[in-house]
Amino acid sequence: MRSATFITLLVFIYCAEAFVHIARHNYTEEDCQNKTGNPCVYPDMCWECSEPVLSMGYIRTKVYYFNNLTKKCDELTGEASYCNVFHSEDDCEFFCGIYDPDKDDSESRGN
């Protein structure tokens, strides 16, 4: 019985430390550019990833990104391999437009 309690306590501590690490994570430019290698965490990636620098390769489609200054989704031409780039304006607004870390919590809930 003691070993089960000890193991449960260790798992709890590990999960708590992992949560704190994730909550304090500051994303680097490399994290933002590697959409296919690592999962993008939303809405954090919208606010921490800057305006994407898109390559002018063969893939040139209309994409949208979340502009941190205007707090709106803006249009670009390029490819969507960046965490702050979306295929449609609706996707951009869904993942990024519903959360504003600068707003008071009660204000964001409509109270």
The first five atom37 places (N, CA, C, CB, O) and aatype in JSON, in Angstrom:
{
  "aatype": [12, 1, 15, 0, 16, 13, 9, 16, 10, 10, 19, 13, 9, 18, 4, 0, 6, 0, 13, 19, 8, 9, 0, 1, 8, 2, 18, 16, 6, 6, 3, 4, 5, 2, 11, 16, 7, 2, 14, 4, 19, 18, 14, 3, 12, 4, 17, 6, 4, 15, 6, 14, 19, 10, 15, 12, 7, 18, 9, 1, 16, 11, 19, 18, 18, 13, 2, 2, 10, 16, 11, 11, 4, 3, 6, 10, 16, 7, 6, 0, 15, 18, 4, 2, 19, 13, 8, 15, 6, 3, 3, 4, 6, 13, 13, 4, 7, 9, 18, 3, 14, 3, 11, 3, 3, 15, 6, 15, 1, 7, 2],
  "atom_mask": [
    [1, 1, 1, 1, 1],
    [1, 1, 1, 1, 1],
    [1, 1, 1, 1, 1],
    [1, 1, 1, 1, 1],
    [1, 1, 1, 1, 1],
    [1, 1, 1, 1, 1],
    [1, 1, 1, 1, 1],
    [1, 1, 1, 1, 1],
    [1, 1, 1, 1, 1],
    [1, 1, 1, 1, 1],
    [1, 1, 1, 1, 1],
    [1, 1, 1, 1, 1],
    [1, 1, 1, 1, 1],
    [1, 1, 1, 1, 1],
    [1, 1, 1, 1, 1],
    [1, 1, 1, 1, 1],
    [1, 1, 1, 1, 1],
    [1, 1, 1, 1, 1],
    [1, 1, 1, 1, 1],
    [1, 1, 1, 1, 1],
    [1, 1, 1, 1, 1],
    [1, 1, 1, 1, 1],
    [1, 1, 1, 1, 1],
    [1, 1, 1, 1, 1],
    [1, 1, 1, 1, 1],
    [1, 1, 1, 1, 1],
    [1, 1, 1, 1, 1],
    [1, 1, 1, 1, 1],
    [1, 1, 1, 1, 1],
    [1, 1, 1, 1, 1],
    [1, 1, 1, 1, 1],
    [1, 1, 1, 1, 1],
    [1, 1, 1, 1, 1],
    [1, 1, 1, 1, 1],
    [1, 1, 1, 1, 1],
    [1, 1, 1, 1, 1],
    [1, 1, 1, 0, 1],
    [1, 1, 1, 1, 1],
    [1, 1, 1, 1, 1],
    [1, 1, 1, 1, 1],
    [1, 1, 1, 1, 1],
    [1, 1, 1, 1, 1],
    [1, 1, 1, 1, 1],
    [1, 1, 1, 1, 1],
    [1, 1, 1, 1, 1],
    [1, 1, 1, 1, 1],
    [1, 1, 1, 1, 1],
    [1, 1, 1, 1, 1],
    [1, 1, 1, 1, 1],
    [1, 1, 1, 1, 1],
    [1, 1, 1, 1, 1],
    [1, 1, 1, 1, 1],
    [1, 1, 1, 1, 1],
    [1, 1, 1, 1, 1],
    [1, 1, 1, 1, 1],
    [1, 1, 1, 1, 1],
    [1, 1, 1, 0, 1],
    [1, 1, 1, 1, 1],
    [1, 1, 1, 1, 1],
    [1, 1, 1, 1, 1],
    [1, 1, 1, 1, 1],
    [1, 1, 1, 1, 1],
    [1, 1, 1, 1, 1],
    [1, 1, 1, 1, 1],
    [1, 1, 1, 1, 1],
    [1, 1, 1, 1, 1],
    [1, 1, 1, 1, 1],
    [1, 1, 1, 1, 1],
    [1, 1, 1, 1, 1],
    [1, 1, 1, 1, 1],
    [1, 1, 1, 1, 1],
    [1, 1, 1, 1, 1],
    [1, 1, 1, 1, 1],
    [1, 1, 1, 1, 1],
    [1, 1, 1, 1, 1],
    [1, 1, 1, 1, 1],
    [1, 1, 1, 1, 1],
    [1, 1, 1, 0, 1],
    [1, 1, 1, 1, 1],
    [1, 1, 1, 1, 1],
    [1, 1, 1, 1, 1],
    [1, 1, 1, 1, 1],
    [1, 1, 1, 1, 1],
    [1, 1, 1, 1, 1],
    [1, 1, 1, 1, 1],
    [1, 1, 1, 1, 1],
    [1, 1, 1, 1, 1],
    [1, 1, 1, 1, 1],
    [1, 1, 1, 1, 1],
    [1, 1, 1, 1, 1],
    [1, 1, 1, 1, 1],
    [1, 1, 1, 1, 1],
    [1, 1, 1, 1, 1],
    [1, 1, 1, 1, 1],
    [1, 1, 1, 1, 1],
    [1, 1, 1, 1, 1],
    [1, 1, 1, 0, 1],
    [1, 1, 1, 1, 1],
    [1, 1, 1, 1, 1],
    [1, 1, 1, 1, 1],
    [1, 1, 1, 1, 1],
    [1, 1, 1, 1, 1],
    [1, 1, 1, 1, 1],
    [1, 1, 1, 1, 1],
    [1, 1, 1, 1, 1],
    [1, 1, 1, 1, 1],
    [1, 1, 1, 1, 1],
    [1, 1, 1, 1, 1],
    [1, 1, 1, 1, 1],
    [1, 1, 1, 0, 1],
    [1, 1, 1, 1, 1]
  ],
  "atom_positions": [
    [[0.82, -1.19, 0.0], [0.0, 0.0, 0.0], [0.87, 1.26, 0.0], [-0.93, -0.01, 1.2], [0.55, 2.24, -0.68]],
    [[1.96, 1.23, 0.76], [2.84, 2.39, 0.81], [3.48, 2.67, -0.54], [3.92, 2.19, 1.87], [3.62, 3.82, -0.94]],
    [[3.85, 1.61, -1.25], [4.49, 1.82, -2.54], [3.51, 2.42, -3.55], [5.05, 0.49, -3.08], [3.91, 3.25, -4.37]],
    [[2.25, 2.03, -3.51], [1.25, 2.61, -4.41], [1.06, 4.09, -4.11], [-0.1, 1.86, -4.28], [0.94, 4.9, -5.04]],
    [[1.03, 4.45, -2.85], [0.89, 5.85, -2.46], [2.11, 6.65, -2.9], [0.69, 5.98, -0.94], [1.99, 7.77, -3.39]],
    [[3.29, 6.07, -2.72], [4.53, 6.72, -3.12], [4.57, 6.94, -4.63], [5.74, 5.89, -2.66], [4.94, 8.01, -5.09]],
    [[4.19, 5.93, -5.39], [4.19, 6.04, -6.85], [3.18, 7.09, -7.3], [3.88, 4.67, -7.51], [3.46, 7.87, -8.21]],
    [[2.02, 7.1, -6.68], [1.0, 8.1, -7.01], [1.52, 9.51, -6.73], [-0.29, 7.85, -6.21], [1.3, 10.43, -7.52]],
    [[2.2, 9.67, -5.62], [2.77, 10.97, -5.27], [3.84, 11.39, -6.28], [3.37, 10.93, -3.86], [3.88, 12.55, -6.69]],
    [[4.69, 10.46, -6.69], [5.71, 10.77, -7.69], [5.09, 11.18, -9.02], [6.63, 9.57, -7.9], [5.54, 12.14, -9.65]],
    [[4.06, 10.47, -9.44], [3.38, 10.81, -10.7], [2.76, 12.2, -10.6], [2.29, 9.76, -11.03], [2.85, 12.99, -11.55]],
    [[2.14, 12.51, -9.47], [1.54, 13.83, -9.27], [2.6, 14.93, -9.35], [0.82, 13.88, -7.91], [2.39, 15.95, -10.01]],
    [[3.72, 14.73, -8.69], [4.8, 15.72, -8.7], [5.35, 15.9, -10.11], [5.94, 15.31, -7.74], [5.59, 17.03, -10.55]],
    [[5.55, 14.8, -10.82], [6.06, 14.87, -12.19], [5.09, 15.65, -13.08], [6.28, 13.45, -12.76], [5.51, 16.51, -13.86]],
    [[3.79, 15.35, -12.97], [2.79, 16.05, -13.78], [2.73, 17.54, -13.44], [1.41, 15.42, -13.58], [2.59, 18.37, -14.33]],
    [[2.85, 17.87, -12.16], [2.84, 19.27, -11.75], [4.05, 20.01, -12.32], [2.83, 19.38, -10.21], [3.92, 21.14, -12.79]],
    [[5.22, 19.39, -12.28], [6.42, 20.02, -12.84], [6.3, 20.18, -14.34], [7.66, 19.2, -12.5], [6.71, 21.21, -14.89]],
    [[5.75, 19.19, -15.02], [5.56, 19.28, -16.46], [4.6, 20.41, -16.81], [5.05, 17.94, -17.02], [4.83, 21.15, -17.77]],
    [[3.53, 20.54, -16.04], [2.56, 21.61, -16.28], [3.21, 22.98, -16.1], [1.36, 21.47, -15.33], [2.99, 23.88, -16.92]],
    [[4.0, 23.15, -15.06], [4.68, 24.43, -14.82], [5.66, 24.72, -15.95], [5.42, 24.4, -13.46], [5.76, 25.87, -16.39]],
    [[6.37, 23.72, -16.42], [7.31, 23.91, -17.53], [6.57, 24.34, -18.79], [8.1, 22.61, -17.8], [7.02, 25.26, -19.48]],
    [[5.46, 23.7, -19.09], [4.69, 24.06, -20.28], [4.11, 25.46, -20.14], [3.55, 23.04, -20.51], [4.12, 26.23, -21.1]],
    [[3.62, 25.8, -18.96], [3.03, 27.12, -18.74], [4.06, 28.23, -18.88], [2.39, 27.18, -17.37], [3.71, 29.34, -19.29]],
    [[5.31, 27.97, -18.55], [6.37, 28.98, -18.62], [7.13, 28.94, -19.94], [7.34, 28.79, -17.48], [8.08, 29.7, -20.12]],
    [[6.75, 28.08, -20.84], [7.5, 27.88, -22.08], [7.46, 29.14, -22.94], [6.95, 26.68, -22.85], [6.38, 29.66, -23.23]],
    [[8.6, 29.6, -23.35], [8.69, 30.69, -24.3], [9.1, 30.08, -25.63], [9.71, 31.79, -23.84], [10.16, 29.46, -25.74]],
    [[8.27, 30.25, -26.62], [8.52, 29.63, -27.91], [9.58, 30.41, -28.67], [7.23, 29.54, -28.72], [9.58, 31.64, -28.66]],
    [[10.46, 29.69, -29.31], [11.51, 30.31, -30.11], [11.03, 30.41, -31.55], [12.83, 29.51, -30.01], [10.02, 29.82, -31.92]],
    [[11.77, 31.14, -32.34], [11.45, 31.25, -33.76], [11.48, 29.88, -34.42], [12.42, 32.22, -34.47], [10.71, 29.6, -35.34]],
    [[12.39, 29.02, -33.95], [12.47, 27.66, -34.49], [11.19, 26.88, -34.19], [13.69, 26.93, -33.9], [10.71, 26.13, -35.05]],
    [[10.63, 27.04, -32.98], [9.36, 26.39, -32.65], [8.26, 26.86, -33.59], [8.97, 26.67, -31.18], [7.44, 26.05, -34.03]],
    [[8.24, 28.13, -33.88], [7.19, 28.7, -34.71], [7.29, 28.24, -36.16], [7.24, 30.22, -34.65], [6.28, 28.09, -36.84]],
    [[8.5, 28.02, -36.64], [8.71, 27.64, -38.03], [8.56, 26.16, -38.29], [10.06, 28.08, -38.48], [8.51, 25.74, -39.44]],
    [[8.49, 25.36, -37.26], [8.52, 23.91, -37.42], [7.13, 23.3, -37.2], [9.52, 23.28, -36.46], [6.97, 22.46, -36.32]],
    [[6.15, 23.71, -37.99], [4.77, 23.25, -37.81], [4.64, 21.75, -38.05], [3.85, 24.01, -38.75], [3.82, 21.1, -37.39]],
    [[5.41, 21.2, -38.95], [5.3, 19.77, -39.24], [6.1, 18.92, -38.28], [5.75, 19.49, -40.66], [5.78, 17.74, -38.11]],
    [[7.12, 19.47, -37.63], [7.96, 18.69, -36.72], [7.44, 18.63, -35.3], [0.0, 0.0, 0.0], [7.57, 17.6, -34.64]],
    [[6.87, 19.71, -34.82], [6.35, 19.79, -33.46], [4.91, 20.29, -33.51], [7.22, 20.73, -32.57], [4.55, 21.07, -34.39]],
    [[4.09, 19.84, -32.58], [2.71, 20.35, -32.58], [2.68, 21.82, -32.15], [1.82, 19.51, -31.65], [3.44, 22.23, -31.27]],
    [[1.82, 22.58, -32.77], [1.64, 23.98, -32.4], [0.62, 24.05, -31.27], [1.17, 24.83, -33.63], [-0.41, 23.39, -31.31]],
    [[0.92, 24.85, -30.26], [0.06, 24.99, -29.1], [-0.71, 26.31, -29.24], [0.88, 24.95, -27.76], [-0.11, 27.38, -29.25]],
    [[-2.02, 26.2, -29.36], [-2.85, 27.4, -29.53], [-3.63, 27.67, -28.26], [-3.81, 27.23, -30.72], [-4.03, 26.73, -27.58]],
    [[-3.86, 28.92, -27.91], [-3.59, 30.14, -28.67], [-2.21, 30.72, -28.45], [-4.61, 31.16, -28.32], [-1.9, 31.79, -28.99]],
    [[-1.35, 30.06, -27.66], [-0.03, 30.61, -27.35], [0.79, 30.94, -28.6], [0.75, 29.64, -26.5], [1.43, 31.99, -28.66]],
    [[0.77, 30.07, -29.6], [1.57, 30.29, -30.8], [1.13, 31.54, -31.55], [1.5, 29.07, -31.72], [1.94, 32.19, -32.21]],
    [[-0.14, 31.89, -31.46], [-0.63, 33.1, -32.12], [0.01, 34.34, -31.53], [-2.16, 33.19, -32.01], [0.36, 35.28, -32.25]],
    [[0.17, 34.34, -30.21], [0.65, 35.52, -29.51], [2.16, 35.56, -29.4], [0.04, 35.58, -28.14], [2.74, 36.65, -29.31]],
    [[2.83, 34.41, -29.41], [4.28, 34.39, -29.22], [5.06, 34.29, -30.52], [4.65, 33.24, -28.33], [6.24, 34.63, -30.56]],
    [[4.42, 33.83, -31.59], [5.11, 33.75, -32.88], [4.87, 35.06, -33.64], [4.6, 32.53, -33.72], [3.74, 35.55, -33.71]],
    [[5.93, 35.6, -34.19], [5.84, 36.87, -34.9], [5.2, 36.67, -36.27], [7.23, 37.51, -35.04], [4.78, 35.56, -36.62]],
    [[5.13, 37.75, -37.03], [4.63, 37.64, -38.4], [5.54, 36.69, -39.16], [4.57, 39.04, -39.1], [6.76, 36.83, -39.11]],
    [[4.97, 35.73, -39.85], [5.8, 34.73, -40.53], [6.59, 35.32, -41.69], [4.94, 33.6, -41.03], [6.11, 36.22, -42.39]],
    [[7.78, 34.81, -41.87], [8.59, 35.14, -43.03], [8.4, 33.99, -44.0], [10.12, 35.37, -42.67], [8.91, 32.89, -43.79]],
    [[7.66, 34.25, -45.07], [7.31, 33.18, -46.0], [8.29, 33.14, -47.16], [5.89, 33.37, -46.52], [8.69, 34.18, -47.69]],
    [[8.67, 31.94, -47.54], [9.54, 31.78, -48.69], [8.7, 31.93, -49.96], [10.28, 30.4, -48.67], [7.52, 31.56, -49.97]],
    [[9.28, 32.45, -50.97], [8.57, 32.61, -52.23], [8.91, 31.44, -53.15], [8.93, 33.96, -52.9], [9.45, 31.64, -54.24]],
    [[8.6, 30.25, -52.71], [8.86, 29.05, -53.49], [7.73, 28.78, -54.47], [0.0, 0.0, 0.0], [7.05, 29.7, -54.93]],
    [[7.54, 27.53, -54.79], [6.53, 27.13, -55.77], [5.12, 27.25, -55.21], [6.78, 25.72, -56.23], [4.18, 27.54, -55.96]],
    [[4.95, 27.02, -53.92], [3.62, 27.06, -53.32], [3.31, 28.51, -52.95], [3.53, 26.13, -52.07], [3.92, 29.07, -52.04]],
    [[2.37, 29.09, -53.67], [2.0, 30.49, -53.42], [0.48, 30.57, -53.36], [2.56, 31.44, -54.52], [-0.18, 30.81, -54.36]],
    [[-0.04, 30.38, -52.17], [-1.48, 30.45, -51.96], [-1.79, 31.56, -50.96], [-2.03, 29.1, -51.45], [-0.92, 32.06, -50.26]],
    [[-3.05, 31.93, -50.93], [-3.49, 32.95, -49.98], [-3.62, 32.29, -48.61], [-4.85, 33.61, -50.43], [-4.36, 31.32, -48.46]],
    [[-2.89, 32.82, -47.62], [-2.93, 32.3, -46.25], [-3.17, 33.48, -45.3], [-1.61, 31.53, -45.89], [-3.08, 34.64, -45.69]],
    [[-3.46, 33.15, -44.05], [-3.74, 34.17, -43.04], [-2.85, 33.94, -41.83], [-5.23, 34.14, -42.63], [-2.51, 32.81, -41.5]],
    [[-2.47, 35.02, -41.17], [-1.69, 34.94, -39.94], [-2.28, 35.9, -38.93], [-0.17, 35.25, -40.21], [-2.95, 36.87, -39.29]],
    [[-2.01, 35.64, -37.64], [-2.51, 36.51, -36.58], [-1.5, 37.61, -36.33], [-2.78, 35.71, -35.28], [-0.36, 37.34, -35.95]],
    [[-1.91, 38.85, -36.54], [-1.06, 40.01, -36.34], [-1.15, 40.42, -34.87], [-1.49, 41.19, -37.28], [-2.22, 40.81, -34.39]],
    [[-0.04, 40.32, -34.15], [-0.02, 40.62, -32.72], [-0.29, 42.1, -32.41], [1.31, 40.23, -32.14], [-0.81, 42.42, -31.34]],
    [[0.05, 42.98, -33.32], [-0.14, 44.41, -33.08], [-1.59, 44.83, -33.23], [0.73, 45.22, -34.02], [-2.12, 45.56, -32.39]],
    [[-2.24, 44.36, -34.3], [-3.63, 44.74, -34.54], [-4.61, 43.78, -33.89], [-3.89, 44.81, -36.03], [-5.8, 44.08, -33.79]],
    [[-4.12, 42.62, -33.45], [-4.95, 41.56, -32.85], [-6.05, 41.11, -33.8], [-5.58, 42.06, -31.54], [-7.17, 40.83, -33.4]],
    [[-5.67, 41.04, -35.1], [-6.59, 40.58, -36.15], [-5.83, 39.66, -37.09], [-7.21, 41.78, -36.93], [-4.6, 39.63, -37.09]],
    [[-6.58, 38.92, -37.88], [-5.98, 38.02, -38.87], [-5.76, 38.79, -40.16], [-6.87, 36.77, -39.11], [-6.69, 39.4, -40.69]],
    [[-4.53, 38.76, -40.68], [-4.18, 39.44, -41.91], [-3.82, 38.42, -42.98], [-3.01, 40.42, -41.68], [-3.48, 37.28, -42.68]],
    [[-3.91, 38.85, -44.23], [-3.67, 37.98, -45.37], [-2.24, 38.09, -45.88], [-4.65, 38.31, -46.5], [-1.65, 39.17, -45.88]],
    [[-1.68, 36.95, -46.3], [-0.35, 36.88, -46.92], [-0.42, 35.93, -48.11], [0.74, 36.42, -45.9], [-1.4, 35.2, -48.27]],
    [[0.62, 35.93, -48.92], [0.74, 34.94, -49.99], [1.97, 34.1, -49.7], [0.85, 35.62, -51.39], [3.07, 34.63, -49.54]],
    [[1.78, 32.79, -49.62], [2.88, 31.89, -49.31], [2.39, 30.5, -48.99], [0.0, 0.0, 0.0], [1.37, 30.06, -49.53]],
    [[3.1, 29.79, -48.11], [2.69, 28.45, -47.72], [2.47, 28.41, -46.21], [3.74, 27.41, -48.16], [3.04, 29.2, -45.46]],
    [[1.65, 27.47, -45.78], [1.25, 27.41, -44.37], [2.06, 26.4, -43.58], [-0.22, 27.07, -44.26], [1.51, 25.43, -43.06]],
    [[3.37, 26.61, -43.48], [4.21, 25.69, -42.71], [4.7, 26.33, -41.41], [5.4, 25.23, -43.54], [5.61, 25.81, -40.77]],
    [[4.11, 27.44, -41.04], [4.48, 28.22, -39.87], [3.33, 28.13, -38.88], [4.81, 29.71, -40.24], [2.17, 28.12, -39.3]],
    [[3.6, 28.06, -37.59], [2.53, 27.87, -36.6], [1.53, 29.02, -36.56], [3.12, 27.7, -35.24], [0.39, 28.82, -36.13]],
    [[1.91, 30.19, -37.0], [1.01, 31.33, -36.99], [0.44, 31.6, -38.39], [1.73, 32.58, -36.48], [0.11, 32.74, -38.71]],
    [[0.31, 30.56, -39.21], [-0.24, 30.69, -40.56], [-1.37, 29.68, -40.72], [0.86, 30.47, -41.65], [-1.25, 28.52, -40.33]],
    [[-2.47, 30.14, -41.31], [-3.66, 29.31, -41.45], [-4.18, 29.36, -42.88], [-4.76, 29.77, -40.48], [-3.93, 30.33, -43.6]],
    [[-4.89, 28.32, -43.29], [-5.42, 28.23, -44.65], [-6.62, 29.14, -44.88], [-5.81, 26.8, -44.95], [-6.88, 29.54, -46.02]],
    [[-7.33, 29.48, -43.83], [-8.5, 30.36, -43.99], [-8.54, 31.38, -42.85], [-9.81, 29.52, -44.03], [-7.97, 31.17, -41.79]],
    [[-9.23, 32.46, -43.11], [-9.4, 33.49, -42.09], [-10.22, 32.95, -40.92], [-10.07, 34.75, -42.68], [-9.98, 33.31, -39.76]],
    [[-11.18, 32.08, -41.22], [-11.98, 31.46, -40.16], [-11.12, 30.63, -39.21], [-13.08, 30.59, -40.76], [-11.3, 30.69, -38.0]],
    [[-10.18, 29.85, -39.77], [-9.27, 29.06, -38.93], [-8.42, 29.97, -38.05], [-8.37, 28.16, -39.79], [-8.23, 29.7, -36.87]],
    [[-7.91, 31.03, -38.64], [-7.08, 31.98, -37.89], [-7.87, 32.58, -36.73], [-6.56, 33.1, -38.81], [-7.38, 32.65, -35.61]],
    [[-9.09, 33.01, -37.01], [-9.91, 33.6, -35.95], [-10.31, 32.57, -34.91], [-11.16, 34.24, -36.55], [-10.42, 32.9, -33.73]],
    [[-10.54, 31.33, -35.34], [-10.92, 30.28, -34.4], [-9.78, 29.99, -33.42], [-11.31, 29.0, -35.15], [-10.0, 29.92, -32.21]],
    [[-8.57, 29.82, -33.95], [-7.44, 29.45, -33.1], [-6.84, 30.63, -32.35], [-6.37, 28.81, -33.94], [-6.29, 30.45, -31.26]],
    [[-6.93, 31.83, -32.89], [-6.23, 32.97, -32.3], [-7.12, 34.1, -31.81], [-5.28, 33.52, -33.28], [-6.74, 34.79, -30.86]],
    [[-8.25, 34.3, -32.4], [-9.04, 35.48, -32.12], [-9.9, 35.43, -30.88], [0.0, 0.0, 0.0], [-10.52, 36.43, -30.51]],
    [[-9.95, 34.28, -30.21], [-10.85, 34.16, -29.07], [-10.15, 34.42, -27.74], [-11.46, 32.79, -29.05], [-10.79, 34.38, -26.69]],
    [[-8.85, 34.68, -27.77], [-8.08, 34.82, -26.53], [-7.19, 36.03, -26.62], [-7.24, 33.55, -26.26], [-6.44, 36.19, -27.58]],
    [[-7.25, 36.88, -25.63], [-6.38, 38.05, -25.56], [-5.73, 38.08, -24.19], [-7.18, 39.37, -25.84], [-6.4, 38.37, -23.2]],
    [[-4.42, 37.78, -24.1], [-3.76, 37.73, -22.8], [-3.7, 39.1, -22.12], [-2.37, 37.18, -22.94], [-3.44, 39.17, -20.92]],
    [[-3.92, 40.18, -22.86], [-3.88, 41.52, -22.28], [-5.21, 41.91, -21.64], [-3.52, 42.52, -23.34], [-5.26, 42.86, -20.86]],
    [[-6.28, 41.18, -21.95], [-7.59, 41.51, -21.4], [-7.73, 40.98, -19.98], [-8.7, 40.95, -22.28], [-7.12, 39.98, -19.61]],
    [[-8.54, 41.66, -19.21], [-8.91, 41.19, -17.88], [-9.75, 39.93, -18.05], [-9.69, 42.29, -17.08], [-10.57, 39.86, -18.97]],
    [[-9.56, 38.94, -17.19], [-10.25, 37.65, -17.33], [-11.76, 37.8, -17.32], [-9.82, 36.71, -16.23], [-12.45, 37.16, -18.12]],
    [[-12.3, 38.63, -16.45], [-13.75, 38.79, -16.4], [-14.27, 39.49, -17.65], [-14.15, 39.58, -15.15], [-15.39, 39.24, -18.08]],
    [[-13.45, 40.36, -18.23], [-13.83, 41.06, -19.45], [-13.92, 40.09, -20.62], [-12.84, 42.18, -19.76], [-14.82, 40.22, -21.45]],
    [[-13.0, 39.11, -20.69], [-12.99, 38.18, -21.81], [-14.16, 37.2, -21.76], [-11.69, 37.42, -21.84], [-14.5, 36.59, -22.77]],
    [[-14.78, 37.05, -20.58], [-15.93, 36.16, -20.46], [-17.25, 36.92, -20.62], [-15.91, 35.46, -19.11], [-18.32, 36.32, -20.51]],
    [[-17.17, 38.19, -20.88], [-18.37, 38.97, -21.11], [-19.07, 39.43, -19.85], [0.0, 0.0, 0.0], [-20.24, 39.84, -19.92]],
    [[-18.41, 39.39, -18.71], [-19.02, 39.84, -17.45], [-18.79, 41.32, -17.24], [-18.45, 39.05, -16.27], [-19.22, 41.87, -16.23]]
  ]
}
